[in-house]
mmCIF file with all atom_site columns, C-alpha atoms in Angstrom:
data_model
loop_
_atom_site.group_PDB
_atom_site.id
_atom_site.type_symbol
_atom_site.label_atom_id
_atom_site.label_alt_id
_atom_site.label_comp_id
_atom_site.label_asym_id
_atom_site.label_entity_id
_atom_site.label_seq_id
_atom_site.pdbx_PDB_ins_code
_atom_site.Cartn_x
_atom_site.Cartn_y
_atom_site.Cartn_z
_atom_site.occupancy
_atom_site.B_iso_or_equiv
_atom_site.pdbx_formal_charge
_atom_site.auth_seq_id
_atom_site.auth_comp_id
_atom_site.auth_asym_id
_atom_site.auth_atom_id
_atom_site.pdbx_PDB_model_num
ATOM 1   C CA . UNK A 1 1   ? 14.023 -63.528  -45.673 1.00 0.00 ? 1373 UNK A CA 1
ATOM 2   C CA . UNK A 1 2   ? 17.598 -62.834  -45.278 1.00 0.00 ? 1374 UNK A CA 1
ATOM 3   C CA . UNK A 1 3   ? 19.480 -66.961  -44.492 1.00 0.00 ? 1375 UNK A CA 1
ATOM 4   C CA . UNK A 1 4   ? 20.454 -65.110  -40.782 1.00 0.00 ? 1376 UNK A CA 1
ATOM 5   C CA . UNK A 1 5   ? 16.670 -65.297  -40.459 1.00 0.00 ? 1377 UNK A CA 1
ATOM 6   C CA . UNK A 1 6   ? 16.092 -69.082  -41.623 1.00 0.00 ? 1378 UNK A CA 1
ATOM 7   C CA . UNK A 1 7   ? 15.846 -71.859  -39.621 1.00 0.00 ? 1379 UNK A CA 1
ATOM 8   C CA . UNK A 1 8   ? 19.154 -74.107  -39.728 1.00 0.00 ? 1380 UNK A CA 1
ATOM 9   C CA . UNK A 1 9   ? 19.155 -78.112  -39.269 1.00 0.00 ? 1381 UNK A CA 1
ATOM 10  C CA . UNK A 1 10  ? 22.334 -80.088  -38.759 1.00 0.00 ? 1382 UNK A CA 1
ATOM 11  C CA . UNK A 1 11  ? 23.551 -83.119  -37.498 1.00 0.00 ? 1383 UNK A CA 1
ATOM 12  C CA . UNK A 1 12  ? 21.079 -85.102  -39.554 1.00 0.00 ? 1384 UNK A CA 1
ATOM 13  C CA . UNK A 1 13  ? 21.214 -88.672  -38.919 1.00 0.00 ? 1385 UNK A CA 1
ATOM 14  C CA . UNK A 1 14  ? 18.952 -91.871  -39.461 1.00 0.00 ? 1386 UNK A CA 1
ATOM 15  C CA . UNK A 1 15  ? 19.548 -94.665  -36.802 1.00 0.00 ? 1387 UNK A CA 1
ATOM 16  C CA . UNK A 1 16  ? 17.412 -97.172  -35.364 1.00 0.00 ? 1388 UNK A CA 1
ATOM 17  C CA . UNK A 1 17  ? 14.402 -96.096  -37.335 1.00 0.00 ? 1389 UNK A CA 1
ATOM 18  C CA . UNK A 1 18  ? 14.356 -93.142  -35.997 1.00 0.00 ? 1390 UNK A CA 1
ATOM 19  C CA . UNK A 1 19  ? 15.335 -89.352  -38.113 1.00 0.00 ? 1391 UNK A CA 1
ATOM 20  C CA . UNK A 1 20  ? 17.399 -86.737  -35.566 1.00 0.00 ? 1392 UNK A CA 1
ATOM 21  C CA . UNK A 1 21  ? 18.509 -83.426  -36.341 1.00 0.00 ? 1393 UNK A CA 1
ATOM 22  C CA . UNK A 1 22  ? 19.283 -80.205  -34.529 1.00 0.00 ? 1394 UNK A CA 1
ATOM 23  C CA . UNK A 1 23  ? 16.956 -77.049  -35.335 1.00 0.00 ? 1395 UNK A CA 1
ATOM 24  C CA . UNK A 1 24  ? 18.808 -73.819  -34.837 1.00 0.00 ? 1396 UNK A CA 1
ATOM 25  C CA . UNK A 1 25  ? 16.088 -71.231  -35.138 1.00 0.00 ? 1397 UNK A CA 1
ATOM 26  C CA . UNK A 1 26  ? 16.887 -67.335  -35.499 1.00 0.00 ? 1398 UNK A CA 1
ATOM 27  C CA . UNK A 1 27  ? 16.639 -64.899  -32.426 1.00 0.00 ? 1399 UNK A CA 1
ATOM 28  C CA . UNK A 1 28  ? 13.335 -64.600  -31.698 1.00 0.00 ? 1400 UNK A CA 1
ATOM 29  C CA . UNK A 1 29  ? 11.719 -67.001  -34.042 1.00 0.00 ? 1401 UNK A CA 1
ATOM 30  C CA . UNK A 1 30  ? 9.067  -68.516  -32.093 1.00 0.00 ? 1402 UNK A CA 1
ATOM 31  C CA . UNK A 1 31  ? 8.706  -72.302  -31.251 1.00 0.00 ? 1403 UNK A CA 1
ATOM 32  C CA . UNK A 1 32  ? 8.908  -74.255  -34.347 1.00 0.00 ? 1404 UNK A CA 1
ATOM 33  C CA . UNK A 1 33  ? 5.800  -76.523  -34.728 1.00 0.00 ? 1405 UNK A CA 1
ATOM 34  C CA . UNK A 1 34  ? 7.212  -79.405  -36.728 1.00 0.00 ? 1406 UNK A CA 1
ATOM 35  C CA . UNK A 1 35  ? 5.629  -82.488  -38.824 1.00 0.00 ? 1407 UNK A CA 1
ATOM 36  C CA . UNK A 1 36  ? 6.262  -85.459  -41.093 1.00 0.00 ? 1408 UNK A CA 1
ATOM 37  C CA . UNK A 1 37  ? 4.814  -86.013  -43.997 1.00 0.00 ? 1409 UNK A CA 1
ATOM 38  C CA . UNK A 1 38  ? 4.745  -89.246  -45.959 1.00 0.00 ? 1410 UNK A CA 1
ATOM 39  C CA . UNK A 1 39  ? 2.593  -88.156  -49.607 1.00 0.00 ? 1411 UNK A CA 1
ATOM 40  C CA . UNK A 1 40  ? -0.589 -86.441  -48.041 1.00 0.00 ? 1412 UNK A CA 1
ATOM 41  C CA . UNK A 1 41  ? -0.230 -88.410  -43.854 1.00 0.00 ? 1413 UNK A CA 1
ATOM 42  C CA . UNK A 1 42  ? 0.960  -86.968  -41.146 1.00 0.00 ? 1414 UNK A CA 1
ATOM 43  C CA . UNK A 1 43  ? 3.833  -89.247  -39.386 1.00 0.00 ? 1415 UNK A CA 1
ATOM 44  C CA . UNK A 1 44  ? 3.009  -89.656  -35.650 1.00 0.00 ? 1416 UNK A CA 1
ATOM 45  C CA . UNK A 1 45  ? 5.371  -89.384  -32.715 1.00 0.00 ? 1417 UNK A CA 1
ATOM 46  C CA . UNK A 1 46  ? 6.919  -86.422  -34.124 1.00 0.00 ? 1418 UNK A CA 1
ATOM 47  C CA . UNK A 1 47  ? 8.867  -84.280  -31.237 1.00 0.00 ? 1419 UNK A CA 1
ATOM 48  C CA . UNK A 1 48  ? 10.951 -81.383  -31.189 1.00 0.00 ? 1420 UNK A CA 1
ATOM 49  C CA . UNK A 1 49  ? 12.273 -80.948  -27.690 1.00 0.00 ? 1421 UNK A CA 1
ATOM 50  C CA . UNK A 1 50  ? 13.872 -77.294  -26.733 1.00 0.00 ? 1422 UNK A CA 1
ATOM 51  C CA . UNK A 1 51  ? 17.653 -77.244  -25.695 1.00 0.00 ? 1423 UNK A CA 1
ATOM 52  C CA . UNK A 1 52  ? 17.918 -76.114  -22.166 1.00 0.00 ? 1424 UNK A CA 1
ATOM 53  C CA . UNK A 1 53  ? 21.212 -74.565  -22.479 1.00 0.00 ? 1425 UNK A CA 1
ATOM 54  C CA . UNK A 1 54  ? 21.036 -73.318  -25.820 1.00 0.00 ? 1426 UNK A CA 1
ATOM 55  C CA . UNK A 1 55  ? 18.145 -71.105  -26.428 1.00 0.00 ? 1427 UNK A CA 1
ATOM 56  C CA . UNK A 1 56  ? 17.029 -71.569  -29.935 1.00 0.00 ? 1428 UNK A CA 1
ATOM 57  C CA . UNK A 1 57  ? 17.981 -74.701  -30.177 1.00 0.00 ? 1429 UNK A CA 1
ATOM 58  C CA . UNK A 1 58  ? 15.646 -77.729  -30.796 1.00 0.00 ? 1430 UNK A CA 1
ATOM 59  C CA . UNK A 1 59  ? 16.002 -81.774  -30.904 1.00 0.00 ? 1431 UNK A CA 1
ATOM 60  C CA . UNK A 1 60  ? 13.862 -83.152  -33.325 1.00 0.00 ? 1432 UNK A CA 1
ATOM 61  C CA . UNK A 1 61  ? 12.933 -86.525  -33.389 1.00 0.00 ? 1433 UNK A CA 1
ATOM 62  C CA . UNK A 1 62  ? 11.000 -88.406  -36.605 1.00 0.00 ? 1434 UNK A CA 1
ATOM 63  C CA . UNK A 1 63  ? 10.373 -92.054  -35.540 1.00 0.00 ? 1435 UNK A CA 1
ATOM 64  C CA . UNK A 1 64  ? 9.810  -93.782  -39.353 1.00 0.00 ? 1436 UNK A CA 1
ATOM 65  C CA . UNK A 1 65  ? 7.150  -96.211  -39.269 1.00 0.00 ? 1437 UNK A CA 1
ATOM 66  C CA . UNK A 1 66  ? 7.965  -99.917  -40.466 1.00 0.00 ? 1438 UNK A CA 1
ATOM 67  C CA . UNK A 1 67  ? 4.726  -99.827  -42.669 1.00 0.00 ? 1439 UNK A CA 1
ATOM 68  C CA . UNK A 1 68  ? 6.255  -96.852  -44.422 1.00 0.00 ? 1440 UNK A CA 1
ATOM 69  C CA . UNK A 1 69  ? 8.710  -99.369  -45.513 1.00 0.00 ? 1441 UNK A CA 1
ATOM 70  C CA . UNK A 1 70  ? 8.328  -101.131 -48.977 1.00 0.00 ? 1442 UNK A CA 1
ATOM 71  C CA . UNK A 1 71  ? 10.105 -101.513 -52.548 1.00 0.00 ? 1443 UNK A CA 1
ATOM 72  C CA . UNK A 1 72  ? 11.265 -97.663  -53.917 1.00 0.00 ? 1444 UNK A CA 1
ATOM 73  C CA . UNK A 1 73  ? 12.368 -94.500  -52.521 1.00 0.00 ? 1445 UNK A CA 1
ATOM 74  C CA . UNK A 1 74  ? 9.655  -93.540  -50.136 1.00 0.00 ? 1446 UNK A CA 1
ATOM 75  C CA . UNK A 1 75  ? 10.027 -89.642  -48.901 1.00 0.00 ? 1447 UNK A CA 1
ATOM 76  C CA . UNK A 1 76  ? 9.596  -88.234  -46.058 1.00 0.00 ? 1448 UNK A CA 1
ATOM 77  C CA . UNK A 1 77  ? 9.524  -83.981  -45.947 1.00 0.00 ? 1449 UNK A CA 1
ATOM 78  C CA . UNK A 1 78  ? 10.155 -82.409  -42.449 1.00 0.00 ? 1450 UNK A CA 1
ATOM 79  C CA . UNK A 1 79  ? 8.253  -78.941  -42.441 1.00 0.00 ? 1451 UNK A CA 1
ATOM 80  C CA . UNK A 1 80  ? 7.127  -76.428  -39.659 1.00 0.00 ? 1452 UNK A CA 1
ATOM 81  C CA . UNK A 1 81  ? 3.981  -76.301  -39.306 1.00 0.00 ? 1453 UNK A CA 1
ATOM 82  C CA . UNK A 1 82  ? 3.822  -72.680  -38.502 1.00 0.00 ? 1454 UNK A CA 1
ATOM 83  C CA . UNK A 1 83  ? 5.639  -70.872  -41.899 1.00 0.00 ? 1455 UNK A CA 1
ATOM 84  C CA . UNK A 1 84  ? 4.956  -74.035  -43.835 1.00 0.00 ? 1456 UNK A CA 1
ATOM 85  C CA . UNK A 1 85  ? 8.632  -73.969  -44.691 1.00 0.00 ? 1457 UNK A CA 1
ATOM 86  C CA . UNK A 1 86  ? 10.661 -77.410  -45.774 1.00 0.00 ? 1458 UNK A CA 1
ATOM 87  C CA . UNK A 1 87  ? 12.965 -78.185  -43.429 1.00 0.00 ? 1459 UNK A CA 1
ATOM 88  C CA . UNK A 1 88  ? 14.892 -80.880  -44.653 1.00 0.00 ? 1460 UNK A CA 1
ATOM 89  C CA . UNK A 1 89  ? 13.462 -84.403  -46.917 1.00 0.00 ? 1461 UNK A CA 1
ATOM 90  C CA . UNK A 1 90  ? 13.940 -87.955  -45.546 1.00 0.00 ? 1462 UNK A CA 1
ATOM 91  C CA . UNK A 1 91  ? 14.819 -90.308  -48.448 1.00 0.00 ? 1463 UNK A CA 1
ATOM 92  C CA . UNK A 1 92  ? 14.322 -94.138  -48.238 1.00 0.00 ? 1464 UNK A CA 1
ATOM 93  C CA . UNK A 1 93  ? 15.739 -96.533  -50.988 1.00 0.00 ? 1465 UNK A CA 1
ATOM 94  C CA . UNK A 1 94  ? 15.434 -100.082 -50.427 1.00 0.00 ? 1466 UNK A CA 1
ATOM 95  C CA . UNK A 1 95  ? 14.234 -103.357 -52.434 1.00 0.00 ? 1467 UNK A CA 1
ATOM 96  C CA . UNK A 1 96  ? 15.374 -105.235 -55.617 1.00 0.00 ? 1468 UNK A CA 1
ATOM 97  C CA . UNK A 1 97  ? 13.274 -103.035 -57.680 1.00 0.00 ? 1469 UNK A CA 1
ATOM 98  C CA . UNK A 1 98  ? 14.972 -100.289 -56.588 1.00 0.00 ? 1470 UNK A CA 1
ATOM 99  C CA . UNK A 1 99  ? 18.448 -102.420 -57.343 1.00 0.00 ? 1471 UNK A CA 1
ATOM 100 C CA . UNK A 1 100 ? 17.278 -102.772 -61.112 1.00 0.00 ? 1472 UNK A CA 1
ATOM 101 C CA . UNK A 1 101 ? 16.283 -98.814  -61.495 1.00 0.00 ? 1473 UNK A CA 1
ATOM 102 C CA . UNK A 1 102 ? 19.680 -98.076  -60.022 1.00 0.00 ? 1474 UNK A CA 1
ATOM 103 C CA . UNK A 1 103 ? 21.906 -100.340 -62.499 1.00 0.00 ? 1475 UNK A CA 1
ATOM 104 C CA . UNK A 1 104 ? 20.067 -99.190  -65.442 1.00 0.00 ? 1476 UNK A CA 1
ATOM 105 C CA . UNK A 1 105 ? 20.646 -95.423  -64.511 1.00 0.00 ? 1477 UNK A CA 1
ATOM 106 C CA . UNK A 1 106 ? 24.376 -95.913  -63.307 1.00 0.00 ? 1478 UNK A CA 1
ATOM 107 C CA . UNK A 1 107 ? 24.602 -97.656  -67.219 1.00 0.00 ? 1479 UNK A CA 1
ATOM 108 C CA . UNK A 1 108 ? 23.179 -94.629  -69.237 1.00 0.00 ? 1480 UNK A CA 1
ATOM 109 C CA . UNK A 1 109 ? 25.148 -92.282  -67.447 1.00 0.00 ? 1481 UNK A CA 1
ATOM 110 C CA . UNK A 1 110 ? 28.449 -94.783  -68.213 1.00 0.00 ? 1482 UNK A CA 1
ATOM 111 C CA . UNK A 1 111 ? 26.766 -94.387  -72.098 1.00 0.00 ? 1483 UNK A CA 1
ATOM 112 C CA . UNK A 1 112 ? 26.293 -90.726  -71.565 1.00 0.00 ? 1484 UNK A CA 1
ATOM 113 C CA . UNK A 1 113 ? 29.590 -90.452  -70.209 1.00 0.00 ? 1485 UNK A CA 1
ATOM 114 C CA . UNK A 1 114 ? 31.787 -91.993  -73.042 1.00 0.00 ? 1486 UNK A CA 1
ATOM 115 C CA . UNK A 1 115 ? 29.319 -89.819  -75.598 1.00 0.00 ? 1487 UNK A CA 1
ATOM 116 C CA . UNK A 1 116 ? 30.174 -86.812  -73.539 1.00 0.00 ? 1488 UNK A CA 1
ATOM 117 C CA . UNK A 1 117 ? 34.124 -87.973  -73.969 1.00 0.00 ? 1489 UNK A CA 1
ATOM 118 C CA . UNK A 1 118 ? 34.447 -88.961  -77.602 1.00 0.00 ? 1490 UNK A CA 1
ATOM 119 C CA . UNK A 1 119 ? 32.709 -85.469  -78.196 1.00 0.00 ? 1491 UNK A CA 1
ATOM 120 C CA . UNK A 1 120 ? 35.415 -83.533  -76.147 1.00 0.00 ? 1492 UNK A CA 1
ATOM 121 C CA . UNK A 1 121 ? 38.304 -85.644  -77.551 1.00 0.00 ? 1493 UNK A CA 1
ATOM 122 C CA . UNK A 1 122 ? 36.786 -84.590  -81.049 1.00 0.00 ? 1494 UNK A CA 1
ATOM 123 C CA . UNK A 1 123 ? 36.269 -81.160  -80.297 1.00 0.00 ? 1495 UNK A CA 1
ATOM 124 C CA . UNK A 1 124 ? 39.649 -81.178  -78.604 1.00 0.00 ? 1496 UNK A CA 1
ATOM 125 C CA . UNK A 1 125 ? 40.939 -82.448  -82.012 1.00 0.00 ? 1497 UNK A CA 1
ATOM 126 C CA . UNK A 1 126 ? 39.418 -79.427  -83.838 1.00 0.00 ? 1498 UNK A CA 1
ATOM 127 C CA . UNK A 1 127 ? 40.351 -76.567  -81.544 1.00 0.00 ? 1499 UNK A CA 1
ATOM 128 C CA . UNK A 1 128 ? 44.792 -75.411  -82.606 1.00 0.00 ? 1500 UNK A CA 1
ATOM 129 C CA . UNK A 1 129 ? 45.382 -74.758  -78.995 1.00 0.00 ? 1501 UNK A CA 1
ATOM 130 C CA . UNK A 1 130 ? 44.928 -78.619  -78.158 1.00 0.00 ? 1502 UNK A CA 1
ATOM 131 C CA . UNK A 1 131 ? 46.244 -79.796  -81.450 1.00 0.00 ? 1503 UNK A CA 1
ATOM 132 C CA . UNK A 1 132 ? 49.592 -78.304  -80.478 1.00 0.00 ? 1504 UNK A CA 1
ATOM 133 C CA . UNK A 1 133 ? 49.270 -80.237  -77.112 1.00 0.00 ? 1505 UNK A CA 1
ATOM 134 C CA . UNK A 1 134 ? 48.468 -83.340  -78.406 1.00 0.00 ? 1506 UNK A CA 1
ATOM 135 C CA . UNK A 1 135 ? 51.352 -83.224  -80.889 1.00 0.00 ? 1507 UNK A CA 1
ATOM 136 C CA . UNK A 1 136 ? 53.534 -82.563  -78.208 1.00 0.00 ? 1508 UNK A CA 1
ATOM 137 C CA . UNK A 1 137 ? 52.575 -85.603  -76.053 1.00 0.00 ? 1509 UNK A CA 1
ATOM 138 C CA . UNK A 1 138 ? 52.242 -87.231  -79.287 1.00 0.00 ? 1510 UNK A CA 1
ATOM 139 C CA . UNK A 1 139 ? 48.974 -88.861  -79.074 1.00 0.00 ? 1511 UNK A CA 1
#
């Protein structure tokens, strides 16, 4: 499939508990049949409502359940039904776990970071082209 021929979503948003988007679908495409998916369970209350002065155009509307709520990332994966296709994934971070798993990342990537720039500064070091620089700004 050519991306003309793709179904497009856009103004994504997450408010109130409830997951909106708009579903552009190609000419022609017919009626997208649309579901949420939390691991293997089908969210309920999932609509997609046809724009009546856009053809081709759909509202969809995910209402997220408060039981789907807990400590982690929980995902949700928008898909049509019809072509099986992923439309778009619903992420969901909250909880102090989640706090701990996010500090300990964000410091191994500071770590991997400063290993990353004592290695350029060093190869930087080796390479004439930047010794000449770095003479010249005399560091």
């Amino acid at each position: 499939m050519r991306p003309a021929d793709l179904p497009r979503l856009s103004g994504e948003r997450l408010q109130a508990g409830l997951w909106e988007a708009v579903l552009d679908l190609p000419t022609g495409a017919p009626p997208p049949g649309i579901e949420a998916l939390h691991g293997d369970r089908a969210l309920p209350g999932v609509t997609a409502c046809p724009d009546p002065d856009r053809p081709g155009r759909h509202r969809l509307s995910v209402p997220i359940p408060a039981d789907l709520l807990s400590d982690g990332v929980q995902n949700v994966l928008i898909r049509d039904r019809n072509t099986g296709a992923t439309l778009a994934h619903v992420s969901i971070l909250a909880g102090a776990v989640l706090e701990r798993d996010v500090r300990a990342e964000l410091d191994q990537m500071r770590a991997e970071l400063d290993l990353l720039k004592r290695a350029f500064r060093d190869h930087c070091r080796e390479v004439p082209v930047f010794q000449r620089l770095s003479q010249r700004s005399g560091s």
